[in-house]
Tab-separated table of C-alpha atoms and ligand atoms in Angstrom:
chain	number	residue	atom	x	y	z
A	29	MET	CA	60.193	-3.397	-8.313
A	30	LYS	CA	59.447	0.145	-9.439
A	31	TYR	CA	62.148	1.887	-11.485
A	32	ALA	CA	64.192	4.235	-9.309
A	33	ARG	CA	63.356	7.079	-11.660
A	34	GLU	CA	59.643	6.455	-11.277
A	35	ILE	CA	60.065	6.398	-7.525
A	36	LEU	CA	62.099	9.610	-7.679
A	37	SER	CA	59.053	11.421	-9.006
A	38	ASP	CA	57.319	10.373	-5.781
A	39	VAL	CA	60.244	11.613	-3.734
A	40	GLU	CA	60.758	15.149	-4.863
A	41	GLY	CA	57.631	15.949	-6.857
A	42	TYR	CA	59.759	15.790	-9.986
A	43	VAL	CA	58.002	14.795	-13.184
A	44	PRO	CA	60.522	13.502	-15.774
A	45	GLY	CA	60.560	15.824	-18.780
A	46	GLU	CA	58.280	18.325	-17.059
A	47	GLN	CA	60.588	20.576	-15.091
A	48	PRO	CA	58.518	23.765	-14.806
A	49	LYS	CA	60.748	26.662	-15.772
A	50	THR	CA	58.336	29.368	-16.846
A	51	ALA	CA	58.287	32.715	-15.150
A	52	ASP	CA	54.649	32.085	-14.155
A	53	ILE	CA	55.491	29.211	-11.859
A	54	VAL	CA	56.593	29.781	-8.290
A	55	LYS	CA	58.661	26.663	-7.660
A	56	LEU	CA	59.064	26.065	-3.937
A	57	ASN	CA	59.017	22.255	-3.954
A	58	THR	CA	62.602	21.025	-4.396
A	59	ASN	CA	64.651	23.299	-2.132
A	60	GLU	CA	66.645	24.873	-4.928
A	61	ASN	CA	68.304	28.224	-4.291
A	62	PRO	CA	66.153	31.022	-5.743
A	63	TYR	CA	69.220	33.110	-6.591
A	64	PRO	CA	71.672	32.468	-9.442
A	65	ALA	CA	75.114	30.922	-8.981
A	66	SER	CA	78.163	33.188	-8.899
A	67	PRO	CA	78.825	34.920	-12.256
A	68	LYS	CA	82.393	33.567	-11.854
A	69	VAL	CA	80.960	30.090	-12.501
A	70	LEU	CA	79.562	31.168	-15.862
A	71	GLU	CA	82.887	32.870	-16.686
A	72	ALA	CA	84.830	29.699	-15.841
A	73	LEU	CA	82.495	27.621	-18.030
A	74	ALA	CA	82.790	30.090	-20.917
A	75	GLU	CA	86.565	29.813	-20.742
A	76	MET	CA	86.521	26.036	-21.211
A	77	GLY	CA	87.755	25.358	-24.736
A	78	PRO	CA	86.764	22.541	-27.103
A	79	ASP	CA	89.477	20.326	-25.589
A	80	ALA	CA	87.424	20.140	-22.418
A	81	LEU	CA	84.729	18.500	-24.525
A	82	ARG	CA	87.039	16.313	-26.632
A	83	THR	CA	89.124	14.855	-23.823
A	84	TYR	CA	88.264	12.928	-20.676
A	85	PRO	CA	88.138	14.891	-17.424
A	86	ASP	CA	90.533	14.387	-14.499
A	87	PRO	CA	89.200	11.059	-13.161
A	88	VAL	CA	89.958	11.953	-9.549
A	89	ALA	CA	89.070	15.665	-9.749
A	90	SER	CA	92.262	16.573	-7.894
A	91	LYS	CA	92.045	20.378	-8.100
A	92	LEU	CA	88.408	20.447	-7.072
A	93	ARG	CA	89.005	18.055	-4.194
A	94	ALA	CA	91.953	20.168	-3.018
A	95	ALA	CA	89.781	23.304	-3.131
A	96	CYS	CA	87.071	21.508	-1.134
A	97	ALA	CA	89.587	20.215	1.420
A	98	LYS	CA	90.773	23.784	1.995
A	99	LEU	CA	87.185	25.033	2.287
A	100	TYR	CA	86.324	22.312	4.805
A	101	GLY	CA	89.511	22.829	6.864
A	102	TYR	CA	91.373	19.630	5.858
A	103	PRO	CA	95.046	19.322	4.850
A	104	ASN	CA	94.614	17.977	1.306
A	105	GLU	CA	92.451	16.154	-1.226
A	106	ALA	CA	93.120	12.768	0.359
A	107	TRP	CA	90.287	13.663	2.787
A	108	VAL	CA	87.649	14.415	0.138
A	109	ILE	CA	85.891	12.672	-2.725
A	110	ALA	CA	83.632	14.457	-5.227
A	111	GLY	CA	80.617	12.987	-6.948
A	112	ASN	CA	77.830	13.683	-9.408
A	113	GLY	CA	75.618	15.327	-6.790
A	114	MET	CA	75.347	14.139	-3.216
A	115	ASP	CA	72.896	11.538	-4.443
A	116	GLU	CA	75.824	9.774	-6.142
A	117	ILE	CA	77.845	10.037	-2.933
A	118	LEU	CA	74.996	8.363	-1.023
A	119	ALA	CA	74.734	5.555	-3.584
A	120	LEU	CA	78.533	5.163	-3.470
A	121	ALA	CA	78.506	4.956	0.323
A	122	LEU	CA	76.131	2.013	0.083
A	123	ARG	CA	78.103	0.344	-2.700
A	124	THR	CA	81.387	0.826	-0.840
A	125	PHE	CA	80.507	0.048	2.761
A	126	VAL	CA	77.284	-1.989	2.804
A	127	ASP	CA	76.672	-5.560	1.636
A	128	PRO	CA	73.224	-6.680	0.530
A	129	GLY	CA	71.436	-7.915	3.647
A	130	ASP	CA	73.254	-5.472	5.955
A	131	ALA	CA	71.183	-2.967	7.914
A	132	VAL	CA	71.099	0.770	7.176
A	133	LEU	CA	69.780	2.973	9.991
A	134	THR	CA	67.975	6.308	9.626
A	135	PRO	CA	65.567	8.393	11.644
A	136	TYR	CA	61.944	8.773	10.459
A	137	PRO	CA	61.029	10.993	8.744
A	138	THR	CA	64.072	11.863	6.663
A	139	TYR	CA	65.304	12.250	3.069
A	140	SER	CA	63.252	9.699	1.119
A	141	LEU	CA	66.061	8.717	-1.233
A	142	TYR	CA	67.834	6.894	1.635
A	143	LYS	CA	65.137	4.230	1.610
A	144	ILE	CA	65.100	3.875	-2.165
A	145	LEU	CA	68.881	3.521	-2.407
A	146	THR	CA	68.951	1.041	0.471
A	147	GLN	CA	66.239	-1.106	-1.093
A	148	LEU	CA	67.814	-0.979	-4.564
A	149	HIS	CA	71.035	-2.194	-2.948
A	150	GLY	CA	69.248	-5.122	-1.308
A	151	ALA	CA	70.074	-3.883	2.186
A	152	VAL	CA	67.649	-3.730	5.125
A	153	TYR	CA	66.212	-0.301	5.935
A	154	VAL	CA	65.825	0.343	9.669
A	155	GLU	CA	63.911	3.436	10.781
A	156	ASP	CA	63.675	4.866	14.272
A	157	ASP	CA	60.985	7.529	14.795
A	158	LEU	CA	61.978	11.063	15.766
A	159	ASP	CA	60.163	12.514	18.780
A	160	ASP	CA	57.486	15.204	18.444
A	161	ARG	CA	60.176	17.910	18.336
A	162	TYR	CA	61.874	16.021	15.488
A	163	GLN	CA	64.813	14.984	17.675
A	164	LEU	CA	66.441	11.535	17.942
A	165	CYS	CA	64.955	9.222	20.586
A	166	GLU	CA	67.101	7.252	23.034
A	167	SER	CA	66.242	4.058	21.131
A	168	PHE	CA	68.163	5.360	18.086
A	169	PHE	CA	71.447	5.060	19.975
A	170	GLY	CA	70.883	1.394	20.755
A	171	ARG	CA	70.325	0.316	17.142
A	172	LYS	CA	72.901	-1.733	15.270
A	173	ALA	CA	73.588	-1.275	11.552
A	174	ARG	CA	76.452	-1.191	9.072
A	175	LEU	CA	75.696	2.398	8.029
A	176	CYS	CA	73.745	5.221	9.636
A	177	LEU	CA	72.445	8.010	7.371
A	178	LEU	CA	71.771	11.171	9.368
A	179	SER	CA	70.640	14.319	7.617
A	180	ARG	CA	71.659	17.345	9.690
A	181	PRO	CA	69.765	19.643	9.352
A	182	ASN	CA	67.175	16.996	8.583
A	183	ALA	CA	64.877	16.990	5.588
A	184	PRO	CA	61.921	17.479	5.550
A	185	THR	CA	61.852	18.837	9.123
A	186	GLY	CA	64.550	21.518	8.857
A	187	VAL	CA	65.604	20.643	12.418
A	188	ALA	CA	69.201	19.761	13.374
A	189	SER	CA	70.127	17.291	16.109
A	190	PRO	CA	72.391	18.942	18.715
A	191	ARG	CA	76.075	18.441	17.900
A	192	GLU	CA	76.668	16.656	21.237
A	193	GLU	CA	74.099	14.014	20.299
A	194	VAL	CA	75.673	13.422	16.908
A	195	GLU	CA	79.041	13.203	18.638
A	196	ARG	CA	77.655	10.597	21.028
A	197	LEU	CA	76.273	8.642	18.065
A	198	CYS	CA	79.639	8.740	16.277
A	199	LYS	CA	81.368	7.438	19.417
A	200	GLU	CA	78.876	4.669	20.204
A	201	PHE	CA	77.802	3.455	16.749
A	202	GLU	CA	79.713	0.399	15.571
A	203	GLY	CA	79.263	1.027	11.836
A	204	ILE	CA	79.868	4.077	9.657
A	205	VAL	CA	77.963	7.311	10.310
A	206	LEU	CA	77.297	9.455	7.236
A	207	ILE	CA	76.215	12.950	8.245
A	208	ASP	CA	74.340	14.530	5.339
A	209	GLU	CA	75.018	18.270	5.518
A	210	ALA	CA	73.110	19.217	2.350
A	211	TYR	CA	71.560	22.220	4.135
A	212	VAL	CA	74.293	23.044	6.632
A	213	ASP	CA	75.266	26.400	5.118
A	214	PHE	CA	71.873	27.699	6.283
A	215	ALA	CA	72.378	26.260	9.799
A	216	GLU	CA	74.001	27.458	13.007
A	217	ASP	CA	76.818	24.916	13.142
A	218	SER	CA	78.226	21.885	11.364
A	219	CYS	CA	79.946	18.580	12.129
A	220	MET	CA	82.635	19.042	9.489
A	221	ASP	CA	85.352	18.580	12.124
A	222	PHE	CA	84.103	15.075	13.012
A	223	PRO	CA	85.959	13.113	10.293
A	224	ARG	CA	89.233	14.362	11.807
A	225	ARG	CA	88.177	12.998	15.203
A	226	PHE	CA	86.294	9.824	14.270
A	227	GLU	CA	87.525	7.237	11.782
A	228	ASN	CA	83.969	5.999	11.130
A	229	VAL	CA	82.450	9.353	10.125
A	230	ILE	CA	81.708	10.729	6.657
A	231	VAL	CA	80.365	14.254	6.187
A	232	ALA	CA	78.569	14.736	2.867
A	233	ARG	CA	77.886	18.119	1.243
A	234	THR	CA	76.221	19.378	-1.927
A	235	PHE	CA	76.644	22.392	-4.185
A	236	SER	CA	72.930	22.180	-5.124
A	237	LYS	CA	71.607	24.384	-2.346
A	238	SER	CA	73.853	27.140	-0.963
A	239	TYR	CA	75.913	27.400	-4.192
A	240	SER	CA	72.869	27.385	-6.538
A	241	LEU	CA	74.366	24.593	-8.680
A	242	ALA	CA	71.683	21.880	-8.568
A	243	GLY	CA	71.789	21.548	-12.354
A	244	MET	CA	75.555	21.031	-12.351
A	245	ARG	CA	75.399	17.961	-10.040
A	246	LEU	CA	78.200	18.246	-7.508
A	247	GLY	CA	78.467	16.665	-4.086
A	248	THR	CA	81.333	15.721	-1.807
A	249	ALA	CA	82.205	13.401	1.044
A	250	THR	CA	84.845	14.239	3.633
A	251	ALA	CA	86.304	11.389	5.666
A	252	ASN	CA	89.471	9.769	6.924
A	253	PRO	CA	91.792	9.068	3.926
A	254	ASP	CA	91.356	5.301	4.495
A	255	LEU	CA	87.628	5.628	3.818
A	256	ILE	CA	88.206	7.969	0.861
A	257	ARG	CA	90.551	5.389	-0.700
A	258	GLU	CA	87.728	2.836	-0.498
A	259	PHE	CA	85.313	5.287	-2.142
A	260	LEU	CA	87.809	5.895	-4.964
A	261	LYS	CA	87.929	2.164	-5.674
A	262	THR	CA	84.188	1.865	-6.249
A	263	LYS	CA	83.315	5.090	-8.085
A	264	ASP	CA	82.925	5.197	-11.873
A	265	SER	CA	86.176	6.203	-13.600
A	266	TYR	CA	84.930	9.573	-14.856
A	267	ASN	CA	82.085	10.263	-12.476
A	268	LEU	CA	82.538	14.026	-12.585
A	269	ASN	CA	82.622	15.913	-15.893
A	270	ALA	CA	85.167	18.668	-16.563
A	271	PHE	CA	82.567	21.451	-16.490
A	272	THR	CA	81.275	20.479	-13.075
A	273	GLN	CA	84.846	20.356	-11.759
A	274	ALA	CA	85.551	23.891	-13.073
A	275	ALA	CA	82.205	25.211	-11.847
A	276	GLY	CA	82.816	23.906	-8.342
A	277	ILE	CA	86.224	25.560	-8.095
A	278	ALA	CA	84.883	28.900	-9.355
A	279	ALA	CA	81.947	28.750	-6.923
A	280	ILE	CA	84.239	28.111	-3.959
A	281	GLU	CA	86.484	31.018	-4.954
A	282	ASP	CA	83.616	33.531	-4.929
A	283	ARG	CA	83.096	33.586	-1.181
A	284	GLU	CA	81.368	36.958	-1.210
A	285	HIS	CA	78.637	35.810	-3.594
A	286	PHE	CA	78.073	32.727	-1.442
A	287	GLU	CA	77.767	34.720	1.768
A	288	VAL	CA	75.408	37.321	0.316
A	289	THR	CA	73.143	34.625	-1.177
A	290	VAL	CA	72.994	32.561	2.009
A	291	ALA	CA	72.250	35.674	4.098
A	292	LYS	CA	69.360	36.609	1.798
A	293	VAL	CA	67.835	33.122	2.044
A	294	LYS	CA	68.144	33.143	5.843
A	295	ALA	CA	66.501	36.567	6.107
A	296	THR	CA	63.578	35.464	3.940
A	297	ARG	CA	63.286	32.229	5.946
A	298	SER	CA	62.720	34.316	9.104
A	299	ARG	CA	60.083	36.449	7.428
A	300	LEU	CA	58.357	33.377	5.954
A	301	THR	CA	58.353	31.583	9.330
A	302	ASP	CA	56.832	34.584	11.134
A	303	ALA	CA	54.214	35.091	8.436
A	304	LEU	CA	53.196	31.416	8.395
A	305	ARG	CA	52.875	31.414	12.178
A	306	GLY	CA	50.745	34.554	11.891
A	307	LEU	CA	48.429	32.620	9.557
A	308	GLY	CA	48.046	29.809	12.104
A	309	PHE	CA	50.654	27.304	10.875
A	310	ALA	CA	52.893	25.614	13.455
A	311	VAL	CA	56.451	26.037	12.184
A	312	GLN	CA	59.567	24.694	13.932
A	313	GLN	CA	62.591	26.975	13.621
A	314	SER	CA	64.272	25.756	10.416
A	315	GLN	CA	68.025	25.549	9.906
A	316	ALA	CA	67.657	24.828	6.190
A	317	ASN	CA	66.431	26.665	3.077
A	318	PHE	CA	62.889	25.383	3.562
A	319	VAL	CA	60.325	25.259	6.344
A	320	LEU	CA	57.974	22.495	7.432
A	321	ALA	CA	54.600	24.049	8.246
A	322	ARG	CA	51.952	22.057	10.113
A	323	TRP	CA	48.313	22.968	9.510
A	324	GLN	CA	45.279	21.758	11.425
A	325	GLY	CA	42.522	23.870	9.832
A	326	GLN	CA	40.352	23.796	6.717
A	327	PRO	CA	40.976	23.177	3.913
A	328	ASP	CA	43.428	20.504	5.092
A	329	ALA	CA	47.121	20.551	4.135
A	330	GLU	CA	46.539	18.476	1.003
A	331	GLY	CA	43.710	20.839	0.008
A	332	ILE	CA	46.034	23.826	0.428
A	333	PHE	CA	48.714	22.042	-1.613
A	334	GLU	CA	46.210	21.464	-4.453
A	335	ALA	CA	44.860	25.013	-4.261
A	336	LEU	CA	48.390	26.430	-4.444
A	337	ARG	CA	49.163	24.183	-7.403
A	338	ALA	CA	46.072	25.466	-9.186
A	339	ARG	CA	47.623	28.929	-8.782
A	340	ASN	CA	50.960	27.695	-10.225
A	341	ILE	CA	52.640	27.700	-6.816
A	342	LEU	CA	54.419	24.405	-6.159
A	343	VAL	CA	55.184	23.299	-2.601
A	344	ARG	CA	55.757	19.782	-1.286
A	345	TYR	CA	53.071	17.602	0.264
A	346	PHE	CA	53.967	14.196	1.743
A	347	LYS	CA	51.250	11.581	2.011
A	348	MET	CA	53.289	9.907	4.735
A	349	ARG	CA	52.810	8.934	8.342
A	350	GLY	CA	53.213	11.962	10.613
A	351	LEU	CA	53.406	14.442	7.728
A	352	LYS	CA	49.895	14.410	6.283
A	353	ASP	CA	49.059	17.731	7.932
A	354	CYS	CA	52.263	19.428	6.762
A	355	LEU	CA	53.564	21.378	3.811
A	356	ARG	CA	57.267	21.719	3.075
A	357	ILE	CA	57.952	25.070	1.523
A	358	SER	CA	61.310	26.104	0.040
A	359	VAL	CA	62.516	29.626	0.753
A	360	GLY	CA	62.120	31.592	-2.475
A	361	THR	CA	62.927	35.174	-3.382
A	362	GLU	CA	61.176	37.972	-1.508
A	363	GLY	CA	58.723	38.325	-4.420
A	364	GLU	CA	57.966	34.581	-4.542
A	365	THR	CA	57.385	34.612	-0.782
A	366	ASP	CA	54.917	37.499	-1.143
A	367	THR	CA	53.068	35.600	-3.883
A	368	LEU	CA	52.902	32.471	-1.731
A	369	LEU	CA	51.650	34.323	1.352
A	370	GLU	CA	49.047	36.215	-0.624
A	371	ALA	CA	47.743	32.943	-2.091
A	372	LEU	CA	47.672	31.279	1.345
A	373	ARG	CA	45.684	34.183	2.768
A	374	ALA	CA	43.102	33.737	0.003
A	375	ILE	CA	42.944	29.935	0.349
A	376	ILE	CA	42.591	29.635	4.123
A	377	ARG	CA	40.415	32.710	4.592
B	428	PLP	C1	69.003	15.758	2.686
B	428	PLP	C2	69.441	15.778	1.256
B	428	PLP	N1	70.576	15.152	0.909
B	428	PLP	C3	71.006	15.133	-0.362
B	428	PLP	C4	70.291	15.766	-1.362
B	428	PLP	C5	70.769	15.646	-2.783
B	428	PLP	O1	71.686	16.602	-3.150
B	428	PLP	P1	72.257	16.615	-4.629
B	428	PLP	O2	71.446	17.598	-5.409
B	428	PLP	O3	73.670	17.058	-4.453
B	428	PLP	O4	72.167	15.237	-5.198
B	428	PLP	C6	69.107	16.454	-1.062
B	428	PLP	C7	68.346	17.115	-2.130
B	428	PLP	O5	67.289	17.632	-1.988
B	428	PLP	C8	68.668	16.435	0.284
B	428	PLP	O6	67.513	17.026	0.626
């Protein structure tokens, strides 16, 4: 079996040890936020004394979980668990609720890590194709599995299933439904109220996108306290370092910075969508901080991907069924978007 890390480079276009950081590279391939995190985060980190390095962190991240519970509209930290990025939360969900040999259900296409984690766990990966508008088909509702992983908005499509459909799924599905809301802060609505209403529902979030903290590694799961207690039993003792805990609290407290940043990304997403359509791409309305752009002309999508890369502009190309004529493009700054569009105009001319 391939090492997970090797496979990860396939998933997100990440090359270990080769994170491009130079000012010359326009990096629109991993859906990071183009704007910096709140300055309050850097202040909180600067205030951490040497004791924060010398001593172990709070193993259950109580203050951070309480801050998240308040943010998500829940009474206290018993409803939330925090992890080293949402990727850890996803791995923990498998470790906690799925036995090897059990089935894990997802739509296709979706976040590629689901398949890797499921296979590493020795569980059976069951995919049900989305329709041509990237919505769930009726067959999805009839499937049986121990765990359903549903990214809403979905990656790499940027499309969100209607809330009523997710609600129906939560009611009818016999196993646990994990709703991955990695991109929800850029969307029209969320399902964060579902854990209060359904005992089998987990809503997962990340600070990597809307809070610009991908490097910090912070994700959460919100669920009925019975499920959270099970999560707490299986997580590593000190899964979240002290700096990440402090950074998360500071980020939550700076609501204004969050709102301004999200609004800027959404405005650029609109401009990018219109411009791509003007160039002849078919683009579904995205509810995330990236767009999926379908291209039927010449050069083909892979050719455009290569030509952009030659110009130091990185977007995502998936050599996968149903996506071979698509590019996934993260929403960058206004300047990065101009650079991208200018390059596209030259390439497809
Ligand atoms: C759908 C989805 N879920 C989860 C993640 C992972 O988030 P994190 O950076 O918190 O591990 C990503 C990252 O791109 C994602 O696209």
